[in-house]
Amino acid sequence: MHFLLIIKKVFLERYRMDENKNEFVRETIKDKPINRKKIYRKFLVAAGSAICFAVIFCAITALLLPHLLKRRGLMLAEADTQTATETQPQPTQTQVQETQTQKPDPVVVDPTLSLEDYQKLQTQLYKIGQTANKSIVVITSVTNDTDWFNDSYESEGEGSGVIISENSKVFYILTEQKLIHGSDGVRVTFIDNTTVDAQVIGADKNIGLAVIAVKKDDMQDTTLGRVAIAQTGSAASVTPGTIVIALGSPLGSSFSVLTGTVTATNLEASIVDHNFKVFSTDIVSNSSGSGILINTDGEMIGVVMQGISDEGNTITAVTMTNLETMIDLLTGGKTIPSLGLSVSTVTSKIANEYNLPTGVYIKSVQMESLGAKAGLQVGDIITQMNGEEITTADQYGEVLLAIEQGSTLNMVVQRKGADGYADITYKITIGEK
């Protein structure tokens, strides 16, 4: 028993020693010290990563945002713009200047016509042409001839004409001189396919035009009710791009209606004694085509004259302004005055550059013409006609057309000699052969 008590005492003392030892250990353990440099370094790394992420996000957003907006169609509609404009106050001058410095993206409007719109336009133009076709006729020239067997036969030539005026008895029709030249008879076919005989009133080879007449008594009442006189319009408003309609037979087919646009208006064509203002189009024609050009109001603004310019296989027309006086003379059965000259204007610039007098330069003189018989020469410069100073080729043509047949023309020209230019006066009787 005593032994057991000793063992128990030893065990208790050992237990107390272990308790004291553990207690000592708990009391002596210290917390690990904080490494501030390491924490600061981690903070910098985290902050740097955040900044880099923000920069990259902004860059990507700046690049992609316009495309996303455009793709989603976030553009200001025209109606919204008008509404906003009406509701916003008028900007001050300073605000206007600030606004002008900005460059907003433009709103692109697609002006392309649909096929349906284009077809409607063509249909409308065709209707205008069909209405104007009431003044168009087919001219057939008849020539009697004999063959090798001495048998008689008729040959025909065909072209177009346009009804330009009327009186109580007849309709006057403008056509090409080459069509009726040398013919034994002329027939006219109207829009209703009725045909009557016509007679030549006047023709001029130099300008290539002729006027014929048909008697109203020879026409049926139904035909009289369907035909119309062509209305003349001004070509002053014609510009490149202007829509025009070709009538007649530009491609050889009667009563054609062709549409196109004007391609140039600054062209000039020269014939004997006159320089014409002409305009070209993109309407295709052939060498034997004839007819007129009308505008979208149905008014005649030009006459198709083949061979007057070198525009190829497209229609070129002479403006009615250039032809009105000549057509009036032919309609009255009068001869168009001619000297047989080809002329051009000596402008002040040309006169100074080449030391020439101002006036109208004679480029050529037709053989057997009045000018040649009078003694006019190439290189002469026309300065006066019947006391009027002449400075342009257009003025020369106008004065010449105003001279009555049988009247005397007093013309002053300057001709270069050994001592320079000197005046020479000519007296020419207009109409003499």
Short mmCIF file of C-alpha atoms in Angstrom, two decimals:
data_model
loop_
_atom_site.label_atom_id
_atom_site.label_comp_id
_atom_site.label_asym_id
_atom_site.label_seq_id
_atom_site.Cartn_x
_atom_site.Cartn_y
_atom_site.Cartn_z
CA MET A 1 0.00 0.00 0.00
CA HIS A 2 2.78 2.33 0.86
CA PHE A 3 4.37 1.52 -2.46
CA LEU A 4 1.24 2.53 -4.27
CA LEU A 5 1.15 5.84 -2.50
CA ILE A 6 4.73 6.57 -3.49
CA ILE A 7 3.96 5.80 -7.14
CA LYS A 8 0.90 8.02 -7.03
CA LYS A 9 2.88 10.88 -5.56
CA VAL A 10 5.56 10.56 -8.21
CA PHE A 11 2.91 10.48 -10.94
CA LEU A 12 1.21 13.62 -9.62
CA GLU A 13 4.46 15.53 -9.43
CA ARG A 14 5.34 14.50 -12.98
CA TYR A 15 1.92 15.63 -14.14
CA ARG A 16 2.35 19.03 -12.50
CA MET A 17 5.75 19.42 -14.12
CA ASP A 18 4.26 18.70 -17.55
CA GLU A 19 1.49 21.22 -16.92
CA ASN A 20 3.99 23.84 -15.89
CA LYS A 21 6.13 23.08 -18.93
CA ASN A 22 3.15 23.46 -21.34
CA GLU A 23 2.15 26.61 -19.58
CA PHE A 24 5.63 27.97 -20.08
CA VAL A 25 5.49 27.11 -23.77
CA ARG A 26 2.16 28.90 -24.24
CA GLU A 27 3.46 31.91 -22.52
CA THR A 28 6.68 32.11 -24.53
CA ILE A 29 5.20 31.66 -28.16
CA LYS A 30 5.11 35.04 -30.03
CA ASP A 31 3.22 36.12 -33.22
CA LYS A 32 5.22 36.24 -36.42
CA PRO A 33 6.24 39.86 -37.25
CA ILE A 34 4.45 41.61 -40.27
CA ASN A 35 6.58 42.00 -43.48
CA ARG A 36 5.44 45.46 -44.64
CA LYS A 37 7.63 45.52 -47.77
CA LYS A 38 6.08 42.32 -49.03
CA ILE A 39 2.55 43.64 -48.43
CA TYR A 40 3.38 46.92 -50.24
CA ARG A 41 4.81 44.99 -53.18
CA LYS A 42 1.64 42.89 -53.48
CA PHE A 43 -0.45 46.07 -53.38
CA LEU A 44 1.53 47.61 -56.22
CA VAL A 45 1.16 44.48 -58.35
CA ALA A 46 -2.61 44.43 -57.79
CA ALA A 47 -2.98 48.15 -58.54
CA GLY A 48 -0.88 47.87 -61.70
CA SER A 49 -2.95 44.96 -62.95
CA ALA A 50 -6.14 46.94 -62.37
CA ILE A 51 -4.78 49.94 -64.29
CA CYS A 52 -3.66 47.78 -67.22
CA PHE A 53 -7.06 46.13 -67.36
CA ALA A 54 -8.80 49.52 -67.37
CA VAL A 55 -6.57 50.84 -70.20
CA ILE A 56 -7.13 47.75 -72.33
CA PHE A 57 -10.89 47.89 -71.72
CA CYS A 58 -11.06 51.56 -72.77
CA ALA A 59 -9.04 50.92 -75.92
CA ILE A 60 -11.19 48.00 -76.98
CA THR A 61 -14.35 49.99 -76.24
CA ALA A 62 -13.12 52.96 -78.31
CA LEU A 63 -12.41 50.71 -81.28
CA LEU A 64 -15.56 48.63 -81.20
CA LEU A 65 -18.20 51.12 -80.06
CA PRO A 66 -18.65 52.98 -83.43
CA HIS A 67 -19.00 49.68 -85.28
CA LEU A 68 -21.49 48.37 -82.75
CA LEU A 69 -23.51 51.58 -82.97
CA LYS A 70 -23.50 51.51 -86.76
CA ARG A 71 -24.43 47.85 -86.85
CA ARG A 72 -27.36 48.37 -84.53
CA GLY A 73 -28.53 51.29 -86.67
CA LEU A 74 -28.26 53.90 -83.94
CA MET A 75 -28.36 56.80 -86.41
CA LEU A 76 -30.59 59.79 -86.03
CA ALA A 77 -33.61 59.51 -88.27
CA GLU A 78 -34.54 62.41 -90.49
CA ALA A 79 -37.89 62.86 -88.84
CA ASP A 80 -36.30 63.01 -85.39
CA THR A 81 -33.81 65.56 -86.68
CA GLN A 82 -36.57 67.80 -87.99
CA THR A 83 -38.52 67.51 -84.74
CA ALA A 84 -35.46 68.32 -82.68
CA THR A 85 -34.70 71.28 -84.93
CA GLU A 86 -38.18 72.68 -84.48
CA THR A 87 -38.11 72.35 -80.71
CA GLN A 88 -34.58 73.61 -80.12
CA PRO A 89 -33.92 77.36 -79.82
CA GLN A 90 -31.92 79.13 -82.51
CA PRO A 91 -28.19 79.03 -81.70
CA THR A 92 -26.25 82.20 -81.14
CA GLN A 93 -23.41 83.21 -83.45
CA THR A 94 -20.86 81.79 -81.03
CA GLN A 95 -22.75 78.52 -80.84
CA VAL A 96 -22.93 78.39 -84.63
CA GLN A 97 -19.17 78.84 -84.93
CA GLU A 98 -18.58 76.13 -82.36
CA THR A 99 -20.99 73.81 -84.14
CA GLN A 100 -19.30 74.37 -87.49
CA THR A 101 -16.01 73.13 -86.12
CA GLN A 102 -17.56 69.74 -85.43
CA LYS A 103 -17.68 67.16 -88.22
CA PRO A 104 -20.54 64.77 -87.62
CA ASP A 105 -20.91 61.69 -89.76
CA PRO A 106 -22.96 62.59 -92.88
CA VAL A 107 -26.30 60.94 -93.49
CA VAL A 108 -26.09 59.17 -96.84
CA VAL A 109 -29.31 59.10 -98.89
CA ASP A 110 -29.45 56.56 -101.69
CA PRO A 111 -30.88 58.36 -104.77
CA THR A 112 -30.99 55.23 -106.92
CA LEU A 113 -34.25 54.71 -108.74
CA SER A 114 -35.83 51.33 -108.53
CA LEU A 115 -36.67 49.49 -111.73
CA GLU A 116 -40.31 50.31 -111.14
CA ASP A 117 -39.54 54.04 -110.80
CA TYR A 118 -37.42 53.97 -113.96
CA GLN A 119 -40.18 52.22 -115.88
CA LYS A 120 -42.71 54.83 -114.73
CA LEU A 121 -40.39 57.60 -115.92
CA GLN A 122 -39.91 55.97 -119.32
CA THR A 123 -43.65 55.47 -119.66
CA GLN A 124 -44.32 59.11 -118.90
CA LEU A 125 -41.69 60.27 -121.42
CA TYR A 126 -43.15 57.95 -124.04
CA LYS A 127 -46.60 59.47 -123.50
CA ILE A 128 -45.15 62.94 -124.05
CA GLY A 129 -43.56 61.73 -127.28
CA GLN A 130 -46.76 60.07 -128.46
CA THR A 131 -48.70 63.29 -127.94
CA ALA A 132 -46.08 65.32 -129.82
CA ASN A 133 -46.14 62.75 -132.65
CA LYS A 134 -49.37 64.37 -133.84
CA SER A 135 -47.16 66.98 -135.49
CA ILE A 136 -44.82 64.41 -137.10
CA VAL A 137 -45.32 63.17 -140.67
CA VAL A 138 -43.61 60.76 -143.03
CA ILE A 139 -42.25 62.31 -146.22
CA THR A 140 -42.02 60.11 -149.31
CA SER A 141 -40.30 61.46 -152.39
CA VAL A 142 -41.13 59.82 -155.70
CA THR A 143 -38.82 59.79 -158.69
CA ASN A 144 -39.87 58.49 -162.10
CA ASP A 145 -37.23 56.60 -164.02
CA THR A 146 -36.76 53.95 -166.69
CA ASP A 147 -34.78 50.74 -166.61
CA TRP A 148 -32.56 49.16 -169.28
CA PHE A 149 -35.62 47.80 -171.04
CA ASN A 150 -37.13 51.30 -171.23
CA ASP A 151 -39.81 50.37 -168.73
CA SER A 152 -40.97 53.12 -166.37
CA TYR A 153 -40.78 52.69 -162.62
CA GLU A 154 -40.90 54.78 -159.49
CA SER A 155 -38.19 54.99 -156.85
CA GLU A 156 -38.96 56.32 -153.41
CA GLY A 157 -37.05 57.95 -150.63
CA GLU A 158 -38.47 58.28 -147.15
CA GLY A 159 -37.83 60.52 -144.20
CA SER A 160 -39.67 62.54 -141.59
CA GLY A 161 -41.07 66.02 -141.32
CA VAL A 162 -42.78 68.23 -138.76
CA ILE A 163 -45.83 70.46 -139.11
CA ILE A 164 -44.58 73.95 -138.22
CA SER A 165 -47.43 76.31 -139.16
CA GLU A 166 -50.70 76.69 -141.03
CA ASN A 167 -53.05 79.12 -142.64
CA SER A 168 -56.65 78.74 -143.67
CA LYS A 169 -55.74 76.59 -146.66
CA VAL A 170 -52.54 74.63 -146.00
CA PHE A 171 -50.24 73.09 -143.42
CA TYR A 172 -46.53 73.91 -143.74
CA ILE A 173 -44.11 71.08 -143.06
CA LEU A 174 -40.37 71.31 -142.41
CA THR A 175 -38.20 68.51 -143.78
CA GLU A 176 -34.76 67.81 -145.27
CA GLN A 177 -33.78 69.33 -148.59
CA LYS A 178 -31.96 66.20 -149.75
CA LEU A 179 -35.15 64.19 -149.33
CA ILE A 180 -37.14 66.17 -151.89
CA HIS A 181 -34.28 67.28 -154.16
CA GLY A 182 -34.81 66.12 -157.74
CA SER A 183 -38.05 64.33 -156.94
CA ASP A 184 -41.02 64.24 -159.30
CA GLY A 185 -43.53 64.19 -156.48
CA VAL A 186 -43.82 64.35 -152.70
CA ARG A 187 -46.34 62.56 -150.49
CA VAL A 188 -47.10 63.11 -146.83
CA THR A 189 -48.38 60.43 -144.43
CA PHE A 190 -49.94 61.61 -141.17
CA ILE A 191 -50.23 59.98 -137.75
CA ASP A 192 -53.46 58.20 -138.79
CA ASN A 193 -51.71 56.64 -141.82
CA THR A 194 -53.62 58.74 -144.37
CA THR A 195 -51.53 60.03 -147.28
CA VAL A 196 -51.89 63.18 -149.40
CA ASP A 197 -49.78 64.87 -152.05
CA ALA A 198 -47.61 67.86 -151.16
CA GLN A 199 -45.85 70.63 -153.03
CA VAL A 200 -42.43 72.15 -152.39
CA ILE A 201 -42.60 75.76 -151.16
CA GLY A 202 -38.94 76.50 -150.53
CA ALA A 203 -35.63 74.67 -150.18
CA ASP A 204 -32.02 75.56 -149.50
CA LYS A 205 -29.07 73.28 -150.18
CA ASN A 206 -26.68 75.21 -147.94
CA ILE A 207 -28.66 74.71 -144.74
CA GLY A 208 -30.15 71.40 -145.91
CA LEU A 209 -33.78 72.25 -145.12
CA ALA A 210 -36.99 72.52 -147.12
CA VAL A 211 -40.59 73.53 -146.50
CA ILE A 212 -43.48 71.74 -148.22
CA ALA A 213 -47.23 72.30 -147.99
CA VAL A 214 -50.34 70.10 -148.01
CA LYS A 215 -53.81 71.40 -148.77
CA LYS A 216 -56.37 71.02 -146.02
CA ASP A 217 -59.01 70.29 -148.65
CA ASP A 218 -57.09 67.12 -149.56
CA MET A 219 -57.18 65.86 -145.97
CA GLN A 220 -59.96 63.92 -144.28
CA ASP A 221 -61.86 65.54 -141.43
CA THR A 222 -60.69 62.84 -139.04
CA THR A 223 -57.09 63.57 -140.00
CA LEU A 224 -57.61 67.30 -139.51
CA GLY A 225 -58.84 66.52 -136.02
CA ARG A 226 -55.81 64.43 -135.10
CA VAL A 227 -52.86 66.44 -136.39
CA ALA A 228 -51.27 69.32 -134.48
CA ILE A 229 -48.74 72.07 -135.06
CA ALA A 230 -45.44 71.66 -133.23
CA GLN A 231 -44.90 74.15 -130.43
CA THR A 232 -41.48 75.76 -130.41
CA GLY A 233 -39.55 76.02 -127.14
CA SER A 234 -36.38 77.80 -126.10
CA ALA A 235 -33.09 75.96 -125.88
CA ALA A 236 -31.71 78.53 -123.43
CA SER A 237 -32.48 76.28 -120.46
CA VAL A 238 -30.96 73.19 -122.08
CA THR A 239 -27.87 72.02 -120.19
CA PRO A 240 -25.83 68.82 -120.13
CA GLY A 241 -28.01 66.20 -118.48
CA THR A 242 -31.30 67.67 -119.70
CA ILE A 243 -33.77 64.96 -120.69
CA VAL A 244 -34.83 65.18 -124.35
CA ILE A 245 -37.05 63.12 -126.64
CA ALA A 246 -36.25 62.42 -130.29
CA LEU A 247 -39.17 62.15 -132.72
CA GLY A 248 -39.39 61.34 -136.41
CA SER A 249 -37.12 58.62 -137.76
CA PRO A 250 -33.73 58.91 -136.02
CA LEU A 251 -33.08 55.21 -136.68
CA GLY A 252 -35.07 55.00 -139.91
CA SER A 253 -38.39 53.88 -138.38
CA SER A 254 -41.30 56.28 -138.74
CA PHE A 255 -42.97 57.86 -135.70
CA SER A 256 -40.20 56.68 -133.36
CA VAL A 257 -40.00 57.91 -129.78
CA LEU A 258 -36.47 57.78 -128.35
CA THR A 259 -35.38 59.23 -125.02
CA GLY A 260 -31.99 60.35 -123.79
CA THR A 261 -30.04 63.24 -122.35
CA VAL A 262 -28.05 66.19 -123.66
CA THR A 263 -24.30 65.57 -123.44
CA ALA A 264 -22.92 68.95 -124.57
CA THR A 265 -24.29 72.40 -125.39
CA ASN A 266 -21.10 74.32 -126.21
CA LEU A 267 -20.70 72.95 -129.72
CA GLU A 268 -20.66 74.94 -132.95
CA ALA A 269 -21.18 73.79 -136.52
CA SER A 270 -20.37 75.82 -139.62
CA ILE A 271 -22.23 75.88 -142.92
CA VAL A 272 -22.09 78.37 -145.75
CA ASP A 273 -22.51 81.92 -144.35
CA HIS A 274 -23.62 80.73 -140.91
CA ASN A 275 -22.29 79.23 -137.69
CA PHE A 276 -24.87 77.25 -135.73
CA LYS A 277 -25.10 76.56 -132.02
CA VAL A 278 -25.74 72.85 -131.65
CA PHE A 279 -26.09 70.40 -128.79
CA SER A 280 -25.27 66.71 -128.79
CA THR A 281 -27.14 63.87 -127.11
CA ASP A 282 -26.58 60.23 -126.21
CA ILE A 283 -29.50 59.12 -128.41
CA VAL A 284 -28.33 56.72 -131.09
CA SER A 285 -29.16 57.46 -134.73
CA ASN A 286 -27.97 56.44 -138.17
CA SER A 287 -26.60 58.43 -141.09
CA SER A 288 -30.01 58.65 -142.79
CA GLY A 289 -31.98 59.46 -139.64
CA SER A 290 -34.02 62.64 -139.39
CA GLY A 291 -36.42 64.29 -136.99
CA ILE A 292 -36.63 66.77 -134.14
CA LEU A 293 -35.85 67.01 -130.45
CA ILE A 294 -38.45 68.06 -127.90
CA ASN A 295 -38.23 68.83 -124.20
CA THR A 296 -40.35 67.30 -121.44
CA ASP A 297 -42.99 69.98 -122.10
CA GLY A 298 -43.44 68.61 -125.62
CA GLU A 299 -41.88 71.70 -127.22
CA MET A 300 -39.57 71.49 -130.23
CA ILE A 301 -36.12 72.76 -129.24
CA GLY A 302 -33.94 71.44 -132.06
CA VAL A 303 -33.85 69.99 -135.55
CA VAL A 304 -31.84 66.85 -136.26
CA MET A 305 -29.42 67.63 -139.09
CA GLN A 306 -27.20 64.72 -140.07
CA GLY A 307 -23.66 65.47 -141.15
CA ILE A 308 -23.52 68.90 -139.55
CA SER A 309 -21.07 67.77 -136.86
CA ASP A 310 -18.65 64.94 -136.13
CA GLU A 311 -20.45 63.46 -133.12
CA GLY A 312 -20.53 59.94 -134.58
CA ASN A 313 -23.72 57.88 -134.48
CA THR A 314 -25.56 59.97 -131.91
CA ILE A 315 -28.08 62.73 -132.52
CA THR A 316 -26.87 66.30 -132.87
CA ALA A 317 -29.47 69.04 -133.18
CA VAL A 318 -29.41 72.67 -134.29
CA THR A 319 -31.28 74.98 -131.95
CA MET A 320 -34.50 76.52 -133.24
CA THR A 321 -33.16 79.98 -132.43
CA ASN A 322 -30.62 79.62 -135.25
CA LEU A 323 -33.19 78.40 -137.76
CA GLU A 324 -36.32 80.49 -137.17
CA THR A 325 -35.47 83.29 -139.64
CA MET A 326 -34.42 80.82 -142.34
CA ILE A 327 -37.55 78.71 -141.87
CA ASP A 328 -39.72 81.83 -142.13
CA LEU A 329 -38.04 82.73 -145.42
CA LEU A 330 -38.58 79.22 -146.82
CA THR A 331 -42.21 79.19 -145.65
CA GLY A 332 -42.76 82.44 -147.52
CA GLY A 333 -41.30 80.91 -150.66
CA LYS A 334 -38.23 83.13 -150.51
CA THR A 335 -34.61 82.31 -151.19
CA ILE A 336 -32.18 82.46 -148.30
CA PRO A 337 -29.54 85.14 -149.08
CA SER A 338 -26.04 83.75 -149.47
CA LEU A 339 -22.59 84.99 -150.41
CA GLY A 340 -21.02 81.55 -150.32
CA LEU A 341 -18.58 82.36 -147.53
CA SER A 342 -17.25 80.37 -144.60
CA VAL A 343 -16.46 82.81 -141.80
CA SER A 344 -15.26 83.08 -138.21
CA THR A 345 -15.02 85.85 -135.64
CA VAL A 346 -11.77 87.75 -135.11
CA THR A 347 -11.91 88.42 -131.39
CA SER A 348 -9.88 91.11 -129.63
CA LYS A 349 -7.56 88.42 -128.27
CA ILE A 350 -6.93 86.97 -131.74
CA ALA A 351 -6.54 90.44 -133.21
CA ASN A 352 -3.87 91.37 -130.66
CA GLU A 353 -2.07 88.04 -130.93
CA TYR A 354 -1.88 87.96 -134.75
CA ASN A 355 -1.97 91.71 -135.43
CA LEU A 356 -5.31 91.54 -137.29
CA PRO A 357 -8.22 93.96 -137.57
CA THR A 358 -11.31 92.96 -135.57
CA GLY A 359 -14.22 91.74 -137.64
CA VAL A 360 -15.22 88.57 -139.50
CA TYR A 361 -12.48 86.53 -141.17
CA ILE A 362 -13.25 84.83 -144.51
CA LYS A 363 -11.99 81.23 -144.29
CA SER A 364 -13.22 80.04 -147.68
CA VAL A 365 -15.19 81.22 -150.72
CA GLN A 366 -17.41 78.89 -152.74
CA MET A 367 -16.73 78.79 -156.45
CA GLU A 368 -19.39 80.52 -158.57
CA SER A 369 -20.92 82.11 -155.46
CA LEU A 370 -21.87 85.78 -155.20
CA GLY A 371 -18.86 86.36 -152.98
CA ALA A 372 -16.48 84.81 -155.49
CA LYS A 373 -18.00 86.76 -158.40
CA ALA A 374 -17.73 89.99 -156.42
CA GLY A 375 -14.03 89.41 -155.78
CA LEU A 376 -13.97 88.50 -152.09
CA GLN A 377 -10.91 86.48 -151.11
CA VAL A 378 -9.79 84.14 -148.36
CA GLY A 379 -8.09 86.21 -145.67
CA ASP A 380 -10.29 89.27 -146.13
CA ILE A 381 -11.80 90.62 -142.92
CA ILE A 382 -15.37 91.94 -143.14
CA THR A 383 -15.76 95.10 -141.07
CA GLN A 384 -18.97 96.74 -142.40
CA MET A 385 -22.23 95.72 -144.10
CA ASN A 386 -24.63 98.43 -145.28
CA GLY A 387 -23.01 100.92 -142.93
CA GLU A 388 -23.25 98.65 -139.87
CA GLU A 389 -20.05 97.67 -138.10
CA ILE A 390 -19.60 93.89 -138.15
CA THR A 391 -17.74 92.31 -135.24
CA THR A 392 -18.97 88.69 -135.05
CA ALA A 393 -19.86 85.86 -137.42
CA ASP A 394 -23.36 85.69 -135.92
CA GLN A 395 -23.90 89.37 -136.69
CA TYR A 396 -22.72 88.83 -140.27
CA GLY A 397 -25.30 86.05 -140.73
CA GLU A 398 -28.13 88.10 -139.21
CA VAL A 399 -27.47 91.13 -141.42
CA LEU A 400 -27.22 88.92 -144.50
CA LEU A 401 -30.57 87.23 -143.79
CA ALA A 402 -32.27 90.62 -143.45
CA ILE A 403 -31.33 91.71 -146.97
CA GLU A 404 -34.16 91.47 -149.49
CA GLN A 405 -33.67 89.65 -152.75
CA GLY A 406 -32.58 92.06 -155.44
CA SER A 407 -31.20 94.58 -152.93
CA THR A 408 -27.64 95.84 -153.03
CA LEU A 409 -25.25 95.00 -150.22
CA ASN A 410 -22.47 97.50 -149.55
CA MET A 411 -19.64 95.60 -147.88
CA VAL A 412 -16.32 96.89 -146.56
CA VAL A 413 -13.47 94.45 -146.03
CA GLN A 414 -9.88 94.90 -144.98
CA ARG A 415 -7.29 93.15 -147.13
CA LYS A 416 -3.64 92.79 -146.31
CA GLY A 417 -1.18 94.32 -148.76
CA ALA A 418 2.44 95.35 -148.82
CA ASP A 419 1.70 98.30 -146.56
CA GLY A 420 -0.62 96.43 -144.19
CA TYR A 421 -4.41 96.22 -144.17
CA ALA A 422 -6.46 98.56 -146.34
CA ASP A 423 -10.23 99.05 -146.83
CA ILE A 424 -11.92 97.72 -149.97
CA THR A 425 -15.62 98.39 -150.70
CA TYR A 426 -17.84 95.99 -152.65
CA LYS A 427 -21.36 96.40 -154.03
CA ILE A 428 -23.11 93.05 -154.33
CA THR A 429 -26.65 92.52 -155.58
CA ILE A 430 -28.28 89.79 -153.52
CA GLY A 431 -30.08 87.15 -155.54
CA GLU A 432 -28.09 87.54 -158.74
CA LYS A 433 -26.84 84.32 -160.29
#
